[in-house]
Structure formats: C-alpha cells, structure tokens
Coordinates of C-alpha atoms in Angstrom, one line a residue:
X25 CA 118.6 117.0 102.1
X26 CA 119.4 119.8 103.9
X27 CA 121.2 122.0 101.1
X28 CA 119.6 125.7 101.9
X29 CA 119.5 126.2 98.1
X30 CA 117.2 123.3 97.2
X31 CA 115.2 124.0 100.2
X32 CA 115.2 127.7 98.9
X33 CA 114.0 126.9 95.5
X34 CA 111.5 124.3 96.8
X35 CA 110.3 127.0 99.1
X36 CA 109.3 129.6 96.6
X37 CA 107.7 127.2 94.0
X38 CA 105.7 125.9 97.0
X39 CA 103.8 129.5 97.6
X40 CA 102.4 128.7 93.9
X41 CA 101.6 125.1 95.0
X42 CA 99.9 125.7 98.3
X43 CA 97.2 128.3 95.9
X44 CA 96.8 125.8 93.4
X45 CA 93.9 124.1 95.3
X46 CA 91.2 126.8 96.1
X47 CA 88.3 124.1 96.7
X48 CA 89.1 123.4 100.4
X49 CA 88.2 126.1 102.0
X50 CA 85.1 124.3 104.2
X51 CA 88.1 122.3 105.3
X52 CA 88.8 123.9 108.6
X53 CA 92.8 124.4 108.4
X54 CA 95.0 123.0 111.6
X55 CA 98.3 125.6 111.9
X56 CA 98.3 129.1 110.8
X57 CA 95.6 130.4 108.6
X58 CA 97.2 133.4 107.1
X59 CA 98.6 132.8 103.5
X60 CA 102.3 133.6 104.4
X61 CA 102.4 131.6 108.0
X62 CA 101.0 128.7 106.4
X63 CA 103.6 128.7 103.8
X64 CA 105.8 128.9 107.1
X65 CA 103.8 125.8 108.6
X66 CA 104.5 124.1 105.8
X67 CA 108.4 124.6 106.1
X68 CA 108.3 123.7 109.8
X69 CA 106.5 120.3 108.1
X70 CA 109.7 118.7 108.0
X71 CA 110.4 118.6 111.6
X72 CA 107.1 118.7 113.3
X73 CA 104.9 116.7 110.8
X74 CA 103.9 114.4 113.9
X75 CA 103.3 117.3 116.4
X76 CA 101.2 118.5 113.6
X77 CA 99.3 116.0 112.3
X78 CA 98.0 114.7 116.4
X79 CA 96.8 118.7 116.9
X80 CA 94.4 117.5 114.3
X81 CA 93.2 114.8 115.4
X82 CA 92.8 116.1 119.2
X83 CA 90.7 118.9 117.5
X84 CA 89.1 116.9 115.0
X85 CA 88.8 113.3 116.5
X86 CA 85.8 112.1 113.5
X87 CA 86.2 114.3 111.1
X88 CA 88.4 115.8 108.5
X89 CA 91.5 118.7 108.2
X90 CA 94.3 120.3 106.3
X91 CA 97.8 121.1 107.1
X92 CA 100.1 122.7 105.2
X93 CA 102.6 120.4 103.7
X94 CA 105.8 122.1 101.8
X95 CA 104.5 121.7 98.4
X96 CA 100.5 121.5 98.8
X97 CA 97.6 121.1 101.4
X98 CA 97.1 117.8 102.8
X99 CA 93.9 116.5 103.6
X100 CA 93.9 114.4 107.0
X101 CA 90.4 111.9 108.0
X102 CA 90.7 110.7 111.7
X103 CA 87.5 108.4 112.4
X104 CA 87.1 105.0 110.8
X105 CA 84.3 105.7 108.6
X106 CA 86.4 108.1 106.4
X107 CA 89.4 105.9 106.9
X108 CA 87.2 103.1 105.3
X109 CA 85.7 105.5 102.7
X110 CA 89.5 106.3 101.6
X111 CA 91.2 102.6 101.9
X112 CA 87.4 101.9 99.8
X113 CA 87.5 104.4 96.9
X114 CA 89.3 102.7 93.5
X115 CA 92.0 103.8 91.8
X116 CA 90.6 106.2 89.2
X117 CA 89.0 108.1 91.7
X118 CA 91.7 108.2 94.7
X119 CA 95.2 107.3 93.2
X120 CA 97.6 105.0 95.1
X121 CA 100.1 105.4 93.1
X122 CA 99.9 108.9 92.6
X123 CA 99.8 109.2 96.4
X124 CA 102.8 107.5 97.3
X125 CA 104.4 109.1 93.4
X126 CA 103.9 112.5 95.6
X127 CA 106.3 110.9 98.6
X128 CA 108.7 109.1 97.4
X129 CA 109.3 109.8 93.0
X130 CA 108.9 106.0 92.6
X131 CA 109.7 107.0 88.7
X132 CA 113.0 108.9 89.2
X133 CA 114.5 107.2 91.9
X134 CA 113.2 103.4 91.1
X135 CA 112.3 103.6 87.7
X136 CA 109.1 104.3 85.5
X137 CA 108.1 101.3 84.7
X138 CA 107.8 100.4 88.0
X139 CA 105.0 102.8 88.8
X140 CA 103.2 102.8 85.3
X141 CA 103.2 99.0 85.5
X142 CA 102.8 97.8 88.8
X143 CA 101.9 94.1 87.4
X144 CA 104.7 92.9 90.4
X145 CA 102.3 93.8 93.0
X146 CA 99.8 90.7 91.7
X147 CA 103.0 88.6 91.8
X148 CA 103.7 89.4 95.3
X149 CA 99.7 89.0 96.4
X150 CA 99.1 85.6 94.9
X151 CA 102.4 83.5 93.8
X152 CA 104.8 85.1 96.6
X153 CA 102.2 84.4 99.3
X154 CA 100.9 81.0 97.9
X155 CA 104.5 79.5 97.9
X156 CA 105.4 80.5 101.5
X157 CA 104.6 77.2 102.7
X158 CA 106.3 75.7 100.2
X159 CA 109.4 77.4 100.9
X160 CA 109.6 77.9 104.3
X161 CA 112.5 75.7 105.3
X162 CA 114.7 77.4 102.8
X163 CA 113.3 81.1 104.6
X164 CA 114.0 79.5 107.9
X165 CA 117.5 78.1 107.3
X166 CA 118.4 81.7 106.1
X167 CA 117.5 82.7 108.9
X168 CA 119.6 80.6 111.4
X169 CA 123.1 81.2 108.7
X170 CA 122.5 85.1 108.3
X171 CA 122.5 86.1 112.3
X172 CA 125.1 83.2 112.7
X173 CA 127.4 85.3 109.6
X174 CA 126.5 88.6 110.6
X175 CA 126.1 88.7 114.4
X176 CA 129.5 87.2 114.5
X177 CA 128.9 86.2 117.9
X178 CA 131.9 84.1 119.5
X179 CA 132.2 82.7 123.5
X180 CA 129.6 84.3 126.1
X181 CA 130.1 87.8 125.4
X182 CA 128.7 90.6 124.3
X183 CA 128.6 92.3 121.4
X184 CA 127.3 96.2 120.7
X185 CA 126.1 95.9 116.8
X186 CA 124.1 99.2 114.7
X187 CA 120.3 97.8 114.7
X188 CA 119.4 98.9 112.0
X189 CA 122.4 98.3 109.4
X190 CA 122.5 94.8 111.0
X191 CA 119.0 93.9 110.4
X192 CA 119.0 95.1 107.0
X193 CA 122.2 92.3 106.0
X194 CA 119.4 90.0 107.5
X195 CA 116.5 90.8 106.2
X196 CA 118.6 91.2 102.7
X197 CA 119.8 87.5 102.8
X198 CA 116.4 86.2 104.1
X199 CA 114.2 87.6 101.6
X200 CA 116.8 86.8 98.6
X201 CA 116.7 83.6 99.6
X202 CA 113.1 83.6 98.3
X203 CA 114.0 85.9 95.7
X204 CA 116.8 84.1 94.0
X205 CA 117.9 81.2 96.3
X206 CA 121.2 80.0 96.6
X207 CA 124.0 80.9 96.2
X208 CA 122.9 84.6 95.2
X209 CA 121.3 84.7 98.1
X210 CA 124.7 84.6 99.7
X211 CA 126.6 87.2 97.0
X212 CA 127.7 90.1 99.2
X213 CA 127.9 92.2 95.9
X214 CA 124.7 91.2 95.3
X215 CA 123.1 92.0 99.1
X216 CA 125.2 95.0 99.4
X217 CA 124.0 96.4 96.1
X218 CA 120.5 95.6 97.6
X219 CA 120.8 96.8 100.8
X220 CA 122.7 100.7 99.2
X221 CA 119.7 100.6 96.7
X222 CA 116.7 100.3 99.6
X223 CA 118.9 103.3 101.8
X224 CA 119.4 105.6 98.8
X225 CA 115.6 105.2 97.9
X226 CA 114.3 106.5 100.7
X227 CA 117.4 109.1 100.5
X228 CA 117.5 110.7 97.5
X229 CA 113.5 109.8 97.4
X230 CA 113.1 112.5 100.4
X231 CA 115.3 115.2 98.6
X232 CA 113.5 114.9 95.0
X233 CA 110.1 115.4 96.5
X234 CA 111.3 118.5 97.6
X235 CA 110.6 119.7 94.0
X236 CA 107.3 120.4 92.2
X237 CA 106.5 117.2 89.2
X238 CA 108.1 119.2 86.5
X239 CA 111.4 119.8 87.9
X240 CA 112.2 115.9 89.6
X241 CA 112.8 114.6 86.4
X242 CA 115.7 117.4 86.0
X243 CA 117.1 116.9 89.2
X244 CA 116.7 113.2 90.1
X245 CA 120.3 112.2 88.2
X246 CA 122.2 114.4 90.0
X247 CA 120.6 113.0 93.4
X248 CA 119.7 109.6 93.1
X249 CA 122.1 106.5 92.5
X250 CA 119.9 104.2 91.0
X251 CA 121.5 103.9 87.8
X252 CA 124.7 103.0 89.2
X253 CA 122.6 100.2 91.6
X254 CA 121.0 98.5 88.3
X255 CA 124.3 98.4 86.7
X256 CA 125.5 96.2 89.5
X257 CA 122.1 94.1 89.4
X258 CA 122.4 94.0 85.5
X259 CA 125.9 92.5 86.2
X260 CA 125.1 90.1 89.4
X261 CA 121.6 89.2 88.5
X262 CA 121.5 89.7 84.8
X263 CA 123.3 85.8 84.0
X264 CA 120.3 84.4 86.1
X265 CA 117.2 86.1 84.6
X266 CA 118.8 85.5 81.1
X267 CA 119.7 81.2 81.7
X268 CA 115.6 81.3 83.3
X269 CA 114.7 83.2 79.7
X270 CA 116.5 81.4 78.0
X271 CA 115.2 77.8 79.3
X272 CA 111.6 79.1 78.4
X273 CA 112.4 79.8 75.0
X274 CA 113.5 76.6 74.4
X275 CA 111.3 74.4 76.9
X276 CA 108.3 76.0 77.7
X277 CA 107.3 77.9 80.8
X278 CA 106.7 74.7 82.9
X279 CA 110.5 73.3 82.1
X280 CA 111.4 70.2 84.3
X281 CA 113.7 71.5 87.5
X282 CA 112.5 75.2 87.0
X283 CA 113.5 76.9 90.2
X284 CA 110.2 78.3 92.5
X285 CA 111.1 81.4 93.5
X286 CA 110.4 85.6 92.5
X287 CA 112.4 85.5 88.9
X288 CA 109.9 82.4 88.3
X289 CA 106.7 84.2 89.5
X290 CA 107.2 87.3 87.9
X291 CA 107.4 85.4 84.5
X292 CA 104.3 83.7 84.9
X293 CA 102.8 88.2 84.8
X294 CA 105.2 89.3 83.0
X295 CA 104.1 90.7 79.1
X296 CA 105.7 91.9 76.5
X297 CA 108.8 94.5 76.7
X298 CA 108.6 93.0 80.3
X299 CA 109.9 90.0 79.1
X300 CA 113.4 90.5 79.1
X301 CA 116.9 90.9 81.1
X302 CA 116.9 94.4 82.1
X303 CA 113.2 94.7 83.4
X304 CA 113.2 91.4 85.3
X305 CA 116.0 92.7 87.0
X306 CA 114.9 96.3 87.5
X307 CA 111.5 94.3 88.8
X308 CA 113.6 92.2 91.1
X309 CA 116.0 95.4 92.7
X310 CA 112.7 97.0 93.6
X311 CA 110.9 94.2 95.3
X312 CA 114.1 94.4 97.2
X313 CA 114.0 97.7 98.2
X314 CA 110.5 97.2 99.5
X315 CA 111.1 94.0 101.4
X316 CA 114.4 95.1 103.0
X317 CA 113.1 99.1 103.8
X318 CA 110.0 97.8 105.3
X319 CA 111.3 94.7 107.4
X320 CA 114.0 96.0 108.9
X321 CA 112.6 99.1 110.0
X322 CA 109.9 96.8 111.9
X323 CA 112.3 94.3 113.0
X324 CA 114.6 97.0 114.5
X325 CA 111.7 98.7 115.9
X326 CA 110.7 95.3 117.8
X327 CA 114.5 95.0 119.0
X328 CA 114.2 98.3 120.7
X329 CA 110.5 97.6 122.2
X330 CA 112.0 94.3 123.4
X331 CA 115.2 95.7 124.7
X332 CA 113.5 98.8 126.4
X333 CA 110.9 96.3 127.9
X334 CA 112.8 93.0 128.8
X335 CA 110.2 91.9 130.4
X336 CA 108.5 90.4 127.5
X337 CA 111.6 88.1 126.2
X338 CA 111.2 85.1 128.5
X339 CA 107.6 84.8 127.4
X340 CA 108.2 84.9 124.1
X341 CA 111.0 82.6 124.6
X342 CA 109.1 80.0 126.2
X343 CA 106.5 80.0 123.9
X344 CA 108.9 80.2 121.0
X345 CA 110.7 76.6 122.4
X346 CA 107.4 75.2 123.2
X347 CA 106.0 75.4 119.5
X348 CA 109.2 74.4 118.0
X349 CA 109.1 71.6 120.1
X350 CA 105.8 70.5 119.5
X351 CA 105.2 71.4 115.7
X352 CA 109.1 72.0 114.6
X353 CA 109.9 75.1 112.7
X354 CA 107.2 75.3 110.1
X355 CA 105.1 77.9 108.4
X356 CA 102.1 76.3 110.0
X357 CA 103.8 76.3 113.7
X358 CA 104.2 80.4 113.3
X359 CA 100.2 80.5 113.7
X360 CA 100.9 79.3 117.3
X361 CA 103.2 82.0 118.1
X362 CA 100.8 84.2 119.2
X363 CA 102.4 86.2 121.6
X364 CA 105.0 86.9 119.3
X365 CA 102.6 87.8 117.2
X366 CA 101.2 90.0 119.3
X367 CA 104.2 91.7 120.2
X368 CA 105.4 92.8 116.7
X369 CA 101.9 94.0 116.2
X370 CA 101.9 96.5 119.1
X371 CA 105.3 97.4 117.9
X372 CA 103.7 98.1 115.2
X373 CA 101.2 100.3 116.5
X374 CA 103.5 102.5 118.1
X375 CA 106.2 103.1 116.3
X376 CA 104.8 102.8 112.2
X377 CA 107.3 104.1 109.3
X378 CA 105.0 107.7 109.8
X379 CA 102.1 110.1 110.7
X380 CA 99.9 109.3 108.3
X381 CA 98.7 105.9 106.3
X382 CA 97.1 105.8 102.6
X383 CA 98.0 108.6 101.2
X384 CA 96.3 109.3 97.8
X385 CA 95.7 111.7 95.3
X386 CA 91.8 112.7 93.9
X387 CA 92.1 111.8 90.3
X388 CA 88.5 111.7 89.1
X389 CA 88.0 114.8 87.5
X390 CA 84.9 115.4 89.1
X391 CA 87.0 115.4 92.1
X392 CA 86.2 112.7 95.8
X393 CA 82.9 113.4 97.5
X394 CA 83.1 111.5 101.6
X395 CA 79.8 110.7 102.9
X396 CA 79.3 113.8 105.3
X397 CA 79.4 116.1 102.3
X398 CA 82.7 117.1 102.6
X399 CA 84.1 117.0 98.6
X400 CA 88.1 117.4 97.6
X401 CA 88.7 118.7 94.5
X402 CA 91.4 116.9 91.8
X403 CA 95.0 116.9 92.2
X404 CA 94.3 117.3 96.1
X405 CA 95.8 114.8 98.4
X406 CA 94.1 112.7 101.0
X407 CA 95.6 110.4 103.5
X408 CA 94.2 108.7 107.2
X409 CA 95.9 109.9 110.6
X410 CA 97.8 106.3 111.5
X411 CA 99.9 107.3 114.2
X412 CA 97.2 109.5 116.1
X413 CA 94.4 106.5 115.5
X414 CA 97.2 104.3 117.3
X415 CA 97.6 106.3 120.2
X416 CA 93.9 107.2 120.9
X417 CA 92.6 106.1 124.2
X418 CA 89.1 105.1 122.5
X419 CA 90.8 102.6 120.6
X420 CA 93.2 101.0 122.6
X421 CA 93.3 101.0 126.3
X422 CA 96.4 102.6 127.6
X423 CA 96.9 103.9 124.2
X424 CA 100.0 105.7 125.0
X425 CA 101.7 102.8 126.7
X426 CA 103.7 99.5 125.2
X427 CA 102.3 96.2 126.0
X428 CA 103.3 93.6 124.5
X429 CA 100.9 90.9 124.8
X430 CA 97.6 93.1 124.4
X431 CA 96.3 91.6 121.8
X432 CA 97.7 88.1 122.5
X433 CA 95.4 88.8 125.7
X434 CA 92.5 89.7 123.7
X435 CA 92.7 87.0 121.4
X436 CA 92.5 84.8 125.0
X437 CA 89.6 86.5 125.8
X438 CA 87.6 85.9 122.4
X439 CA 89.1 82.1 122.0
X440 CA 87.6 81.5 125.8
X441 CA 84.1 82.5 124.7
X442 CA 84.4 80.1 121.2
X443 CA 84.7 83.1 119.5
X444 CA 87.2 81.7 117.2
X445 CA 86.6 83.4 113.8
X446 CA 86.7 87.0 112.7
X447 CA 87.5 88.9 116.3
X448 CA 90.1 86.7 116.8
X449 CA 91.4 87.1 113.2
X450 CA 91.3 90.6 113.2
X451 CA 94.2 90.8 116.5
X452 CA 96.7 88.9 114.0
X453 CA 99.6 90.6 112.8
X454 CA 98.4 90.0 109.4
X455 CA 94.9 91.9 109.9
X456 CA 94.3 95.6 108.9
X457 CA 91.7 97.6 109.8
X458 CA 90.3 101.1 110.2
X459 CA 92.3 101.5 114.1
X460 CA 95.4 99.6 112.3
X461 CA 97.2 100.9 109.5
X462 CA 100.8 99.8 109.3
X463 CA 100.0 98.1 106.5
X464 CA 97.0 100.3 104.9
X465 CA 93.3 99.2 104.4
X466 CA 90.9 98.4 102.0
X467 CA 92.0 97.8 98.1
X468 CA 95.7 98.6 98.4
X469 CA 96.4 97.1 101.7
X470 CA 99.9 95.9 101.5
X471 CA 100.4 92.6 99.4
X472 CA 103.6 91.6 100.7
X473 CA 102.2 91.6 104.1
X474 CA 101.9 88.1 104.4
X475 CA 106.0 87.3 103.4
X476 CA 106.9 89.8 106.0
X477 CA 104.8 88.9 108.8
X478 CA 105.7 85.5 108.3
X479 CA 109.9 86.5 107.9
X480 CA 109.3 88.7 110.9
X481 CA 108.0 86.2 113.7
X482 CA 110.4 83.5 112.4
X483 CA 113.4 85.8 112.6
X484 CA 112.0 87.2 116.3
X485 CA 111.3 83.8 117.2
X486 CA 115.1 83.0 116.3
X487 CA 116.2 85.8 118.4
X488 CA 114.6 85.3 121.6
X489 CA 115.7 81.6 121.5
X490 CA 119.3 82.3 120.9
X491 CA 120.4 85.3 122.0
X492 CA 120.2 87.6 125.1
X493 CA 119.7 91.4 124.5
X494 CA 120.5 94.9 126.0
X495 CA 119.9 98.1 125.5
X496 CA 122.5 100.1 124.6
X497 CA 121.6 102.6 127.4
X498 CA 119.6 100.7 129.9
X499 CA 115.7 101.5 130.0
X500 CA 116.4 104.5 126.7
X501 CA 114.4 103.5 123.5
X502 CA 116.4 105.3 120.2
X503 CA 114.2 108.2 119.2
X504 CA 113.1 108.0 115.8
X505 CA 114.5 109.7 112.7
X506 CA 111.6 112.2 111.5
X507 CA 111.3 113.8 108.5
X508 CA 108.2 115.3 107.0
X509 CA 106.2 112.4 107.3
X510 CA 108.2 109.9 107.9
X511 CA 109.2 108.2 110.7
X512 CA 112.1 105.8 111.0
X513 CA 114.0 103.7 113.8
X514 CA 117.2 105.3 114.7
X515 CA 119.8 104.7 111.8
X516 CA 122.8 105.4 114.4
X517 CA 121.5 103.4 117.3
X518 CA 122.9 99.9 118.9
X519 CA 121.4 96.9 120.5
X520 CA 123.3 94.2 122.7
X521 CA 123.4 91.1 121.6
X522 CA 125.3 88.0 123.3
X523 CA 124.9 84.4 122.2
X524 CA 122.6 82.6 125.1
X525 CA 124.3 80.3 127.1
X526 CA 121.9 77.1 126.8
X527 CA 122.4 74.1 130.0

C-alpha cells in the first residue's frame, strides 16, 4: 500500500484526474485552492481524510463542498436535506455501485459479476431477512459453540486475545451457519478461506483504487488474491452447491428436505449463467466478505466502547438475564434488549467504518441538480458527511461524548408519552436516517442490516452474560486504523476476556 512507486504513478495520473471535472467551480473548495496544493491535499487524503472532511462541515454545516481526493474531487453534503436528496436520487442518475466501484474495485478484487449483477442484494433484503426467525436457534447455538471454540477460555483466568482477528472466527462461523449450516459451518478451511478473503478485500481493494479505471484491471492480479480464495471455495463449497443443483434438476425447486439457508435463497434469484457451480459459490464467498468485514468491525468496535466504559456491562447484563429469562433466547426476545440495542447503536455513531456515507457517482448524462441549485456534472462523485453528522452537537447532545444508553433513554421518554410508533422506531439499531448513516439512507440502505443487527445483539448479549472484560490498557480505547476514507477498529489491538464466575 505504501510502495512509493505505485503511489508515484498514481500521483501523476491523478493531476489529469483532479482537471477532468471543470463544472464545480461554484463549489466552494475546503484545503488549498491552488492547482498544485490541491494535488498536494489530495496526497495528504490518505492520512487526514477525517481531519479533512469535519473542516467542511464546521465551515459548511447545511450545505455543500469539495476536497481533493487522490484521484478526483469529492463532493461532500452536510445537512439532512441533501443527505435525503442523495440517499433519494435512483440509480441512473447517482450510481451506488459506481460509487462504492470508485472505493473498493468490487470487479477486480471480488469479481465482475458481482457488481454488474447485484441480483444477491434482493436475496439478502427479502429471503435472508424473512427466514431469521425461522433460524434463529441455529444463529444462536453458533453463537454459544464459536466463543466457547475460539475464546478457549479455561478456570477463572484471564485471557489477552487480538479483537479483531477473534471476532472475525466468530462472526465467520455465525453467519455460515446461516449460510451453509452444518457441518461447513464448522470447516476451518472453509472459515479460514472466508475470513483471508474479507481481509484481503479490503487490502488489495485499498491498493487497486490507487489507480485510474483503465489501469485496475492491469494491476489487480498481481495485488489481489482472490483467485487463489475461489479456488479454495470451488474446492470446499463447490460439492454442496453442485448436490443442491443437482436435486433441482431432478426434483424440482421445492424438493422434500431442501435445506433453508443462502445456497437455497440465492437459487430461488438466480438466472441463467447464474445457475451453476462456480457463480453460486463466487456469490456465496462475497456475501461472506460483506457479512464478516462489516460485523466484526462493529462488534470489535462495541468491545472497545464497552471495555473503555465498564460502566455500561452490568446493565446490559441484567437486562440481557432478565429477557432470557422471561422470553428465552428468541429472535422475538432481542426486541427487548433495548439497551443493548442502544449501546451498539451509539457505538455505531462514533466509531463508523469512515468519514463519509453513500458515496456515488452522477451518472445521468445531464449530470445531478440538488434542490438549492447547486448541479454536479457526470462522472463527479457525491457522498454525505457521516462521521461529522454524528458528532454535531445539534444532533445529538454531548455529541462528542459516548453514552451508551442515549437512545435507550429516549426511547423511555417517547414510550412514557404513548408515543410508541415511528419516534420510537427510528432509536432502533435497525433505523437509518438523515443524522445516522452507518448503514446508509434512502434506496440503497444496507439490506443485510437486519441479519447483522440481529447477530450483533445476540452475540453482545452472549458476552456480557458470560464473560468479564478488560481493556488491554486500563481506560485507553485502540485508535482506529485510517486510511483515506476509511476508518477501522485497531487490527493489532487486545481485549481481556475471562469466563464469569456465576454463584
């Protein structure tokens, strides 16, 4: 990533980029002005993205800015009626998937048909999220057998585990557990191969967007692994997906005994060339990678709120032991867990996976017109300033400072006045909105939010009710890994874990 010739090469092919879009100019510029020091701004991106992207926002707290990215200008909107005009606008006029293309080269380092034919994203909205009930016990007993096998916790002591490598053998096995089911689930060739895929992603993602379009395609196979990850997936997956094709071939697509999980979901979408071994799988390995990248960064984000702010685990535990008490461990009982709730949402708020939500590219060729006036021309990218929405003061009160149980508190407030509908809906982890973006607004708000909010409180409700936790260094939270945009939970830090002594 940091290679000085790549970031040399980049670096000159990005003066021609950051000319290539002459139609912003009413768009007032945050950084230097000057053709050459904004080349330099956009350098200094990589490190200082964050610092960047809040000078905007302090300076332009409802309306709309540029800063210099390494390859191109990026257009920022701060107040919630842009935010709702972007998360609003359809695809043929503000590309999702051109946006996040720009990012991370979904078609070099995932594949192409991946982001040509997204069809796994209406899987994941309607079949994934209406079979959660269904399989909840099977999520939940994954849950309790992966910390048991990967903790490895033995007698009353403690143990000093890597957060984030930890969590992602978790989430892995949780998620495949839904995926695949047993014993797959359970393959540590499998998981491993799963869990390498999701970290070289983001990886060799980071280093091929440091080239213009017409040079990732040249460079991606000497940077990114994925062929060597499908080959394992062909080889571990590959006898599933062909038995499930082959008992629709011979008994229909509603067979007797046909397994409910992803393989048999994506079938019921699936069309054409899409139909067969090697594109399940490829479909399969990259619902992984989004599942594992984007749980376990927020589940190791909550273990270091919780452990820098102890003060919130005997709450949760006691309402944790109370529900499952009352209502058992169900997918219903979760709705009850509402301070845990709370608490991954203001996780959330503080420490997202970047600077920015929603990123997309103007596609119509008449270019994006916002409501104020203000028009971007196409190829220009637009995207809504998360991270400095999150920590405004007009938003949230004590903006700057974690609290755990905010919004279980406000949903307290709203509930005690019978106002039992849409305010209290909208304080739910699940909710997005124009001041809440770790999932996106609008059209492309995330569709597997609902499987990860529901795997996230039952795997934090599992840790505060069996194990005790401790910082690595008391009262220090891990600073986030940064790069351009995006924002990550320390890769190198610990956490504490011991397994709770129980009377």
């Amino acid at each position: 990533m940091d290679d000085p010739r790549v970031l040399v090469l980049s670096a000159g092919l990005a003066l021609i980029a950051l000319t290539s879009v002459r139609k912003l100019d009413a768009i007032p510029i945050v950084g230097s002005t000057g053709f050459l020091a904004s080349f330099w701004d956009g350098y200094k991106f990589l490190t200082n993205a964050p610092d960047l992207i809040q000078a905007g926002y302090t300076q332009y707290p409802d309306g709309i800015f540029r800063v210099a990215s390494l390859s191109h200008w990026l257009v920022v909107v701060s107040g919630p009626k842009f935010v709702k005009e972007v998360g609003g606008a359809p695809e043929h006029v503000l590309s999702f998937g051109e946006g996040v293309e720009d990012g991370l080269p979904v078609k070099q380092v995932i594949g192409r048909p991946i982001a040509e034919n997204p069809y796994h994203q209406h899987t994941i909205r309607t079949s994934l999220t209406r079979n959660l009930h269904a399989r909840f016990p099977e999520v939940r007993d994954e849950i309790a057998c992966a910390f048991d096998d990967v903790l490895q916790l033995h007698g009353s002591e403690w143990k000093s585990l890597p957060a984030l490598h930890t969590i992602m053998a978790v989430v892995a096995r949780v998620s495949n557990r839904l995926f695949v089911g047993l014993p797959l689930c359970r393959n540590q060739t499998y998981l491993w191969n799963n869990v390498q895929f999701a970290i070289d992603v983001i990886r060799s993602g980071h280093r091929v967007a440091l080239f213009p379009d017409i040079l990732r395609p040249l460079v991606a196979p000497f940077i990114s692994s994925k062929d060597k990850s499908f080959a394992v997936a062909l080889q571990t997956l590959g006898p599933l997906v062909a038995g499930r094709l082959a008992k629709e071939d011979e008994l229909g697509p509603d067979w007797p005994g046909k397994p409910n999980d992803l393989i048999s979901w994506l079938l019921e979408d699936a069309e054409g060339e899409e139909r067969t071994v090697p594109a399940l799988v490829l479909r399969v390995l990259s619902t992984n990678f989004a599942a594992i990248h984007t749980s376990s960064m927020a589940f190791t984000q909550a273990l270091f709120d919780l452990t820098t702010h102890p003060e919130h685990l005997l709450p949760m535990r006691e309402e944790a032991e109370r529900v499952v008490a009352t209502e058992g461990w169900t997918k219903a009982a979760l709705n009850s867990l509402v301070k845990i709730d709370s608490f991954l949402r203001e996780s959330q708020r503080l420490n997202g996976n970047g600077s920015v939500a929603m990123i997309r590219k103007v596609v119509a060729k008449d270019g994006f017109r916002f409501s104020d006036g203000t028009v971007l021309p196409n190829g220009s990218f637009v995207c809504a300033a998360a991270r400095a929405i999150h920590y405004d003061a007009s938003n949230y009160k004590n903006a700057a400072e974690f609290d755990g149980f905010r919004f279980a508190r406000e949903r307290a407030e709203h509930a005690a006045t019978h106002d039992l509908s849409q305010e209290v809906f909208k304080r739910q982890m699940i909710s997005t909105a124009g001041d809440f973006l770790p999932f996106g607004t609008g059209k492309h708000a995330c569709p597997g939010r609902f499987f990860a909010v529901t795997e996230l409180k039952a795997m934090l409700a599992h840790v505060v009710i069996n194990y005790d936790l401790e910082a690595e260094v008391e009262g220090v939270r891990p600073p986030d890994d940064i790069f351009g945009l995006a924002m990550a939970p320390n890769a190198s830090a610990k956490v504490r874990f011991r397994k709770r002594s129980v009377l």
